[in-house]
Coordinates of C-alpha atoms and ligand atoms in Angstrom, one line a residue:
M1 CA -5.8 -0.1 -32.1
S2 CA -6.3 -0.8 -28.4
T3 CA -4.5 -3.6 -26.6
P4 CA -6.2 -4.8 -23.4
P5 CA -3.9 -4.6 -20.3
A6 CA -2.3 -7.8 -19.1
V7 CA -4.1 -7.6 -15.8
A8 CA -4.8 -11.3 -15.7
T9 CA -1.2 -12.2 -15.9
R10 CA -0.1 -9.9 -13.1
P11 CA 1.0 -11.5 -9.9
K12 CA -1.6 -11.4 -7.1
P13 CA -0.4 -9.5 -4.0
D14 CA 0.2 -11.5 -0.8
N15 CA -2.6 -11.5 1.7
H16 CA -2.6 -8.1 3.5
V17 CA -3.9 -6.1 6.4
I18 CA -4.0 -2.5 5.1
I19 CA -3.9 0.1 7.8
I20 CA -4.8 3.7 7.0
F21 CA -3.7 6.4 9.4
G22 CA -5.6 9.7 8.9
I23 CA -8.8 7.9 8.0
T24 CA -11.0 10.9 8.7
G25 CA -8.8 13.1 6.5
D26 CA -9.5 14.4 3.0
L27 CA -7.1 12.0 1.3
A28 CA -8.5 8.9 2.8
R29 CA -12.0 9.9 1.8
R30 CA -11.3 11.1 -1.7
K31 CA -8.6 8.7 -2.9
I32 CA -7.7 5.8 -0.6
L33 CA -11.0 4.3 0.3
P34 CA -12.5 4.7 -3.2
G35 CA -9.2 3.4 -4.7
L36 CA -9.2 0.3 -2.6
Y37 CA -12.8 -0.4 -3.5
H38 CA -12.0 -0.1 -7.2
L39 CA -9.1 -2.4 -6.8
A40 CA -11.4 -4.9 -5.0
V41 CA -14.0 -4.6 -7.8
A42 CA -11.3 -5.1 -10.5
G43 CA -10.1 -8.3 -8.7
L44 CA -6.7 -6.8 -8.0
L45 CA -6.7 -6.9 -4.2
P46 CA -5.2 -9.9 -2.5
E47 CA -7.2 -13.1 -2.1
R48 CA -7.7 -12.3 1.6
Y49 CA -7.4 -8.8 3.1
R50 CA -8.7 -6.5 5.8
V51 CA -8.7 -2.7 5.8
V52 CA -8.2 -1.0 9.1
G53 CA -9.1 2.7 9.4
C54 CA -7.1 4.3 12.2
G55 CA -8.0 7.5 13.8
R56 CA -7.7 9.5 17.1
P57 CA -9.9 8.5 20.1
S58 CA -11.9 11.7 19.4
S59 CA -13.0 10.2 16.1
L60 CA -13.7 6.7 17.4
M61 CA -16.2 4.7 15.2
T62 CA -17.7 1.3 15.6
D63 CA -17.0 -1.0 12.7
D64 CA -20.5 -0.4 11.4
E65 CA -20.1 3.4 11.6
F66 CA -16.8 3.0 9.7
R67 CA -18.5 1.0 7.0
T68 CA -21.1 3.8 6.6
Y69 CA -18.3 6.4 6.5
A70 CA -16.5 4.4 3.8
F71 CA -19.8 3.8 1.9
D72 CA -20.4 7.6 1.8
A73 CA -16.8 8.3 0.7
V74 CA -16.9 5.7 -2.1
T75 CA -20.4 6.9 -3.2
E76 CA -19.1 10.5 -3.5
F77 CA -15.7 9.9 -5.0
A78 CA -15.4 6.5 -6.7
S79 CA -16.1 5.6 -10.3
D80 CA -17.7 2.4 -9.2
K81 CA -20.7 3.2 -7.0
P82 CA -20.9 0.8 -4.0
S83 CA -23.6 -1.8 -4.4
G84 CA -24.7 -5.5 -4.2
K85 CA -22.3 -8.3 -3.3
E86 CA -19.2 -6.4 -4.4
W87 CA -19.9 -3.7 -1.7
A88 CA -21.0 -6.3 0.9
D89 CA -17.7 -8.3 0.4
F90 CA -15.6 -5.2 0.7
A91 CA -17.5 -3.7 3.7
A92 CA -17.1 -7.0 5.6
C93 CA -13.3 -6.4 5.4
L94 CA -13.4 -3.0 7.1
T95 CA -12.6 -2.4 10.8
F96 CA -11.7 0.6 12.9
A97 CA -8.8 1.1 15.3
I98 CA -7.6 3.9 17.5
D99 CA -4.2 5.5 17.9
P100 CA -2.8 5.7 20.6
D101 CA -2.7 1.9 20.7
E102 CA -4.8 1.1 23.8
G103 CA -7.4 -1.5 24.7
Q104 CA -9.5 -3.7 22.5
N105 CA -9.9 -0.9 19.9
G106 CA -6.2 -0.3 19.9
L107 CA -4.2 -0.8 16.8
S108 CA -2.2 -3.9 17.9
A109 CA -5.3 -5.7 19.0
V110 CA -7.3 -4.8 15.8
V111 CA -4.4 -5.8 13.5
G112 CA -3.9 -9.0 15.5
E113 CA -7.7 -9.9 15.0
A114 CA -7.5 -9.0 11.4
E115 CA -4.5 -11.3 10.8
K116 CA -6.2 -14.1 12.7
A117 CA -9.3 -13.8 10.5
I118 CA -7.1 -13.9 7.3
G119 CA -5.0 -16.8 8.6
G120 CA -1.5 -17.9 7.5
V121 CA 1.2 -15.4 6.6
V122 CA -0.1 -11.9 6.3
R123 CA 1.7 -8.7 5.2
R124 CA 1.0 -5.4 6.9
L125 CA 0.7 -2.2 4.9
F126 CA 0.7 1.0 6.8
H127 CA -0.4 4.1 4.9
L128 CA 0.5 7.3 6.7
A129 CA -2.0 9.7 5.2
I130 CA -1.1 12.3 7.8
P131 CA 0.9 15.6 7.8
P132 CA 4.7 15.4 8.0
D133 CA 4.9 16.4 11.7
A134 CA 2.5 13.7 12.7
M135 CA 4.6 10.9 11.2
H136 CA 7.2 10.7 14.0
D137 CA 4.9 9.4 16.6
V138 CA 3.3 6.8 14.3
I139 CA 6.7 5.5 13.1
S140 CA 7.9 5.0 16.6
L141 CA 4.6 3.4 17.7
L142 CA 4.9 0.9 14.8
G143 CA 8.6 0.2 15.7
T144 CA 8.2 -0.1 19.5
K145 CA 5.1 -2.3 19.2
G146 CA 6.8 -4.6 16.7
L147 CA 4.2 -3.8 14.1
N148 CA 7.0 -3.1 11.6
K149 CA 7.5 -6.9 11.1
N150 CA 6.6 -8.2 7.7
A151 CA 5.3 -4.7 6.9
R152 CA 5.6 -2.0 4.3
I153 CA 5.0 1.7 5.0
I154 CA 3.7 4.4 2.7
C155 CA 4.6 8.0 3.6
E156 CA 2.5 10.7 2.1
K157 CA 3.9 13.9 0.6
P158 CA 5.3 16.4 1.4
F159 CA 8.1 14.2 2.9
G160 CA 9.2 16.6 5.6
T161 CA 9.0 20.4 5.3
D162 CA 12.6 21.2 4.6
L163 CA 16.0 19.4 4.3
T164 CA 16.5 19.0 8.1
S165 CA 13.0 17.6 8.7
A166 CA 13.3 15.2 5.7
Q167 CA 16.6 13.9 7.0
K168 CA 15.2 13.4 10.4
L169 CA 12.2 11.6 9.0
N170 CA 14.4 9.4 6.9
A171 CA 16.6 8.6 10.0
E172 CA 13.5 7.7 12.0
L173 CA 12.2 5.4 9.3
D174 CA 15.7 3.8 9.0
E175 CA 15.6 2.9 12.7
Y176 CA 12.6 0.5 12.3
F177 CA 12.3 -0.2 8.5
D178 CA 14.6 -1.4 5.8
E179 CA 14.7 0.9 2.7
S180 CA 13.0 -1.9 0.7
Q181 CA 9.9 -1.6 3.1
I182 CA 9.6 2.2 2.6
F183 CA 7.3 3.7 -0.1
R184 CA 7.4 7.5 -0.3
I185 CA 4.4 8.2 -2.4
D186 CA 3.9 11.0 -4.9
H187 CA 0.7 10.2 -6.7
F188 CA 1.7 12.1 -9.9
L189 CA 4.1 9.2 -10.6
G190 CA 1.1 6.9 -10.8
K191 CA -0.7 8.9 -13.4
E192 CA -1.1 7.1 -16.7
S193 CA 0.1 10.0 -18.8
I194 CA 3.2 10.5 -16.7
D195 CA 4.2 6.8 -17.0
N196 CA 3.4 7.2 -20.7
I197 CA 6.3 9.7 -21.0
L198 CA 8.6 6.7 -20.5
A199 CA 6.9 4.9 -23.4
L200 CA 6.7 8.0 -25.6
R201 CA 10.4 8.6 -25.2
F202 CA 12.0 5.2 -24.9
A203 CA 9.6 2.9 -26.9
N204 CA 9.9 5.2 -30.0
E205 CA 12.6 6.8 -32.2
L206 CA 10.1 9.5 -33.1
F207 CA 10.6 11.9 -30.2
E208 CA 13.7 11.0 -28.2
P209 CA 16.2 12.3 -30.7
L210 CA 14.6 15.8 -30.3
W211 CA 14.5 15.6 -26.5
R212 CA 17.5 17.8 -25.8
R213 CA 18.9 21.3 -25.8
T214 CA 19.8 21.3 -29.4
H215 CA 16.1 21.1 -30.4
V216 CA 14.1 22.2 -27.3
R217 CA 13.8 26.0 -26.4
Y218 CA 11.8 25.6 -23.2
V219 CA 9.7 23.2 -21.2
Q220 CA 6.6 24.1 -19.3
I221 CA 4.9 22.1 -16.5
D222 CA 1.7 23.8 -15.7
V223 CA -0.9 22.7 -13.2
P224 CA -3.4 25.4 -12.5
E225 CA -6.4 24.4 -10.3
T226 CA -9.8 25.9 -9.9
L227 CA -10.0 24.2 -6.5
S228 CA -9.6 26.3 -3.5
I229 CA -8.0 25.0 -0.3
E230 CA -11.2 23.0 0.2
G231 CA -11.5 23.4 4.0
R232 CA -7.8 22.3 4.5
G233 CA -6.9 25.7 6.0
S234 CA -4.6 24.6 8.8
F235 CA -2.8 22.0 6.6
Y236 CA -2.4 24.4 3.8
E237 CA -1.1 27.3 6.0
E238 CA 1.9 25.1 7.0
T239 CA 2.4 23.8 3.5
G240 CA 1.7 26.3 0.8
A241 CA 1.7 25.8 -3.0
F242 CA 5.5 25.2 -3.2
R243 CA 5.6 22.3 -0.7
D244 CA 2.2 20.9 -1.6
M245 CA 2.8 20.8 -5.4
V246 CA 6.3 21.9 -6.6
V247 CA 8.9 20.2 -4.5
T248 CA 6.7 17.2 -4.8
H249 CA 4.6 16.6 -7.9
L250 CA 6.0 19.1 -10.4
F251 CA 9.7 18.3 -9.7
Q252 CA 8.9 14.6 -10.0
V253 CA 7.3 15.2 -13.4
L254 CA 10.4 17.2 -14.3
G255 CA 12.6 14.2 -13.3
I256 CA 10.7 11.9 -15.6
L257 CA 10.8 14.4 -18.4
A258 CA 14.5 15.2 -18.2
M259 CA 16.0 11.8 -17.2
E260 CA 18.3 9.7 -19.4
Q261 CA 17.2 6.3 -20.5
P262 CA 17.3 3.8 -17.7
T263 CA 18.8 0.4 -18.3
S264 CA 15.5 -1.1 -17.3
L265 CA 12.2 -0.1 -15.8
T266 CA 13.0 -1.7 -12.5
A267 CA 13.3 0.4 -9.3
K268 CA 17.1 0.8 -9.1
P269 CA 18.0 2.0 -12.6
L270 CA 14.8 4.1 -13.0
R271 CA 15.2 5.9 -9.7
N272 CA 19.0 6.3 -10.3
E273 CA 18.3 8.2 -13.5
V274 CA 15.6 10.4 -12.0
N275 CA 17.9 11.2 -9.0
K276 CA 20.7 12.2 -11.4
V277 CA 18.3 14.9 -12.8
F278 CA 17.7 16.1 -9.3
E279 CA 21.5 16.3 -8.7
S280 CA 21.8 18.5 -11.8
L281 CA 18.9 20.8 -10.8
R282 CA 20.3 24.2 -10.1
I283 CA 19.7 25.6 -6.6
L284 CA 16.6 27.9 -6.8
D285 CA 17.2 31.6 -6.9
P286 CA 14.3 33.2 -4.9
V287 CA 14.4 36.2 -7.2
T288 CA 13.2 34.2 -10.1
V289 CA 10.2 32.8 -8.2
L290 CA 6.8 34.4 -8.2
R291 CA 4.6 33.7 -5.1
G292 CA 1.0 34.6 -5.2
Q293 CA -2.0 34.5 -2.8
Y294 CA -5.7 34.7 -3.9
N295 CA -7.8 37.5 -2.6
G296 CA -10.0 35.9 0.1
Y297 CA -7.4 33.4 1.3
L298 CA -7.0 35.3 4.6
D299 CA -10.7 34.8 5.3
E300 CA -10.5 31.0 5.0
A301 CA -11.0 29.0 8.2
G302 CA -7.7 28.0 9.8
V303 CA -5.7 30.7 8.0
A304 CA -3.8 33.4 10.0
P305 CA -5.1 36.9 9.3
D306 CA -1.6 38.1 8.2
S307 CA -0.6 34.9 6.5
T308 CA 2.1 35.0 3.8
T309 CA 1.5 31.4 2.7
E310 CA 1.5 31.2 -1.1
T311 CA -1.5 29.7 -2.9
F312 CA 0.2 30.2 -6.3
I313 CA 3.8 29.7 -7.5
A314 CA 5.6 30.1 -10.8
L315 CA 9.3 29.7 -11.3
R316 CA 12.1 28.9 -13.7
A317 CA 14.2 25.8 -13.0
W318 CA 17.4 24.8 -14.8
V319 CA 18.9 21.3 -15.3
D320 CA 22.6 21.9 -15.6
N321 CA 23.7 18.8 -17.6
S322 CA 24.8 18.3 -21.2
R323 CA 21.3 17.4 -22.3
W324 CA 19.5 20.4 -20.9
M325 CA 22.0 23.2 -20.2
G326 CA 20.4 26.6 -21.1
V327 CA 16.8 25.2 -21.5
P328 CA 14.4 26.9 -19.0
F329 CA 11.9 24.6 -17.3
Y330 CA 8.9 26.8 -16.3
L331 CA 6.7 25.5 -13.5
R332 CA 3.4 27.0 -12.5
T333 CA 0.6 25.9 -10.1
G334 CA -2.0 27.5 -7.9
K335 CA -5.4 27.4 -6.3
C336 CA -8.5 29.3 -7.4
L337 CA -7.2 29.8 -11.0
A338 CA -9.1 30.1 -14.2
E339 CA -9.0 26.4 -15.2
S340 CA -8.0 23.0 -13.9
R341 CA -5.4 21.6 -16.3
Q342 CA -2.2 19.5 -16.1
I343 CA -0.1 20.4 -19.2
I344 CA 3.4 19.8 -20.2
T345 CA 4.6 21.8 -23.2
I346 CA 7.9 21.2 -25.0
G347 CA 8.6 24.2 -27.2
L348 CA 10.9 23.4 -30.1
R349 CA 13.5 25.6 -31.7
E350 CA 12.9 27.2 -35.1
P351 CA 14.8 25.8 -38.1
V352 CA 18.2 27.7 -38.7
M353 CA 17.3 28.4 -42.4
E354 CA 14.1 30.3 -43.0
I355 CA 13.3 29.7 -46.6
F356 CA 9.6 30.4 -46.4
P357 CA 8.5 34.1 -46.8
D358 CA 6.0 34.2 -43.9
Q359 CA 8.6 32.5 -41.6
K360 CA 10.9 35.4 -42.1
D361 CA 8.3 37.9 -40.9
G362 CA 8.0 36.0 -37.6
Q363 CA 4.4 35.1 -38.4
H364 CA 4.5 31.7 -36.7
P365 CA 6.0 32.1 -33.2
D366 CA 6.1 28.9 -31.2
A367 CA 4.8 26.9 -34.1
D368 CA 6.5 23.6 -33.2
R369 CA 5.4 22.2 -29.8
L370 CA 4.7 18.9 -28.2
I371 CA 1.9 19.2 -25.6
I372 CA 1.2 16.4 -23.1
D373 CA -2.1 16.8 -21.3
F374 CA -1.7 14.6 -18.3
K375 CA -5.0 15.1 -16.6
D376 CA -6.8 11.8 -16.8
P377 CA -7.6 10.3 -19.3
G378 CA -4.8 12.3 -21.0
S379 CA -3.8 13.3 -24.5
I380 CA -0.8 14.3 -26.6
H381 CA -0.7 17.0 -29.3
A382 CA 2.0 17.8 -31.8
D383 CA 1.9 21.3 -33.3
F384 CA 3.7 22.0 -36.5
L385 CA 3.6 24.1 -39.7
V386 CA 2.2 22.8 -43.0
K387 CA 1.8 24.2 -46.5
Q388 CA -1.7 25.7 -46.9
P389 CA -3.5 24.4 -50.0
G390 CA -3.3 26.7 -53.0
P391 CA -0.8 28.1 -55.5
E392 CA 1.3 30.0 -52.9
M393 CA 3.8 28.4 -50.5
T394 CA 2.0 29.8 -47.5
L395 CA 2.4 28.1 -44.1
G396 CA -0.4 27.3 -41.7
Q397 CA -0.5 25.9 -38.2
A398 CA -1.5 22.3 -37.9
R399 CA -2.0 19.9 -35.0
M400 CA -1.8 16.1 -34.6
N401 CA -3.7 14.6 -31.7
F402 CA -3.7 11.4 -29.7
Y403 CA -6.5 10.9 -27.1
Y404 CA -6.3 8.1 -24.6
R405 CA -10.1 8.0 -24.5
E406 CA -10.4 7.4 -28.2
S407 CA -7.7 4.8 -28.5
F408 CA -8.0 2.7 -25.4
Q409 CA -10.8 1.4 -23.2
E410 CA -11.2 3.8 -20.3
K411 CA -12.5 1.2 -18.0
N412 CA -9.0 -0.3 -17.9
N413 CA -7.6 2.8 -16.3
L414 CA -6.3 2.7 -12.8
E415 CA -6.4 6.0 -11.0
A416 CA -3.0 7.1 -9.7
Y417 CA -3.5 6.0 -6.1
E418 CA -5.0 2.7 -7.2
R419 CA -1.9 1.9 -9.4
L420 CA 0.5 2.9 -6.6
L421 CA -1.3 1.0 -3.8
L422 CA -1.1 -2.1 -6.0
E423 CA 2.6 -1.6 -6.7
V424 CA 3.2 -1.3 -2.9
M425 CA 1.4 -4.5 -2.3
L426 CA 3.6 -6.1 -5.0
G427 CA 6.7 -4.6 -3.4
N428 CA 7.7 -2.6 -6.6
Q429 CA 9.4 0.7 -5.6
A430 CA 10.0 1.9 -9.2
L431 CA 7.3 4.6 -9.0
F432 CA 8.2 5.8 -5.5
T433 CA 10.7 8.5 -4.5
R434 CA 14.0 7.6 -2.8
S435 CA 15.4 9.3 0.3
D436 CA 18.5 10.8 -1.5
G437 CA 16.3 12.2 -4.3
I438 CA 13.9 13.9 -1.8
E439 CA 16.7 15.3 0.3
R440 CA 18.3 16.7 -2.8
L441 CA 15.1 18.5 -3.8
W442 CA 14.9 20.1 -0.4
E443 CA 18.5 21.3 -0.9
V444 CA 17.5 22.8 -4.2
A445 CA 14.6 24.5 -2.5
A446 CA 16.5 25.8 0.6
P447 CA 17.1 29.5 -0.5
L448 CA 13.4 29.9 -1.4
L449 CA 12.3 28.5 2.0
E450 CA 14.8 30.7 3.8
R451 CA 14.3 33.9 1.9
P452 CA 10.8 33.8 0.4
R453 CA 9.8 36.6 -1.9
P454 CA 6.9 38.9 -0.9
I455 CA 3.5 37.7 -1.9
E456 CA 1.6 39.2 -4.9
T457 CA -2.2 38.9 -4.7
Y458 CA -4.5 37.8 -7.5
D459 CA -8.2 37.5 -8.0
K460 CA -9.9 34.1 -8.0
G461 CA -10.7 32.8 -11.5
T462 CA -7.6 34.5 -13.1
W463 CA -4.2 33.0 -14.1
G464 CA -2.4 34.4 -11.1
P465 CA -0.6 37.6 -10.3
K466 CA -0.2 40.1 -13.1
S467 CA 3.6 39.6 -13.3
V468 CA 3.2 35.9 -14.1
A469 CA 4.1 36.6 -17.8
D470 CA 7.5 37.9 -16.7
V471 CA 8.4 34.5 -15.4
V472 CA 8.4 33.0 -18.9
A473 CA 9.4 36.1 -20.9
P474 CA 10.5 36.1 -23.8
H475 CA 8.3 32.9 -24.0
H476 CA 4.6 32.7 -23.2
W477 CA 2.5 30.4 -21.1
T478 CA 0.7 27.8 -23.3
L479 CA -2.4 28.3 -21.2
P480 CA -4.8 29.9 -21.9
E481 CA -4.4 28.5 -25.4
Ligands
BG6_1 C1 -2.5 16.9 -3.9 C2 -2.5 18.2 -3.3 O1 -1.3 16.2 -3.6 O2 -2.6 16.9 -5.3 C3 -3.7 19.0 -3.7 O3 -2.3 18.2 -1.9 C4 -3.9 19.0 -5.2 O4 -3.6 20.4 -3.3 C5 -3.8 17.5 -5.7 O5 -5.2 19.5 -5.5 C6 -3.9 17.4 -7.3 O6 -3.9 16.1 -7.6 P1 -4.9 15.4 -8.7 O7 -4.8 13.9 -8.5 O8 -6.2 16.0 -8.5 O9 -4.3 15.8 -10.0

């Protein structure tokens, strides 16, 4: 049944100073600090390390205040609650620095101190958990102060806000960092169930032969969220659902789903195959995209009273290559919807010969499907028709299920950010996006950004604007089931 992961045999990362920009932001509190603590508890952090929280002078904290801040974040969001020696050891490694880089609390001084405390050769890891337009200053600060030496840099999504800004950001990074030092993060690529798509497809002969236009009718990638914008009004106003979720997470999932088999799982072949999918993605036609906004969004703090930012988006994408030509990929995501789910559905074609009486009447539409639920801990379901017991040859719907939780030990899970932070420290870029792939996605998105369709409103707690069904017609959304 369950095989324990080979954690013990993994290489240990080099000694590191980990510097987090945007330390007072939502991401640092929810994911990065709790993630680092879990890695520390799991024994996966380097032998010696320091974590430097970096913020603006207006949010200056003493080291002790920073430790309290981190304690609260870990208490609220981590699976391991902070306590005892484990917390004390981690807390002792936390220090605070300010940006701009001035005086004894300035970044260079604090990083220098941290490196001295660790001793020997120390790698720097800069995590830019800040909005795209704030990255320029930080990148040039790191470059001009020489902090880019022996360093790796993580850039949060969205990477730019359109093609021109992404190209500019790539050029700025290139000025001070080699491509091997740059990690453009998309945390959906660190989710267990997304990585498992590689195993499902390429470690088995059961599914891969079906994984093409001859057998597949449609693919859905559906990520509804009950969450609202959670006090992130000014960030969200500039970003919207398309930039926040589609051009980033949902397209990356599409890339993994649609790719050809890479020659190995190392960074170059894996990313080459994903990028080929992006090359084959048809440029989006704004007419086929539904943009929605929940009623009440205009009253949120930081939102313009006449805002046309979308909090919901549903669209059809097409991958024009010999494997997928003619198969629609339906993508949907939005805030304040009826449920929080992360579901991929692969709808299979019907057999050409209909020899069963109830098949002829169309009694079993959409009977054959593979459903991948990629919300942690994740599950996979195969829907198919079977003969119902009895004297007649009557078909009935059946389902086969695999649940991660039931088959493997949940405590071995690494949350997406934890997995990816670890991979950065080990220098493995396989699960990170590449500049050419990102630029291509902005190219695909350009017409939609230039000529956005008018907004349709929806009530909180629903499945989006009423016309959402039209996006997938003649098919149907899998959710609500
Ligand atoms: C983030 C988005 O990148 O992903 C959020 O900015 C979204 O708006 C989140 O809620 C969803 O990620 P997860 O890890 O909760 O599935």
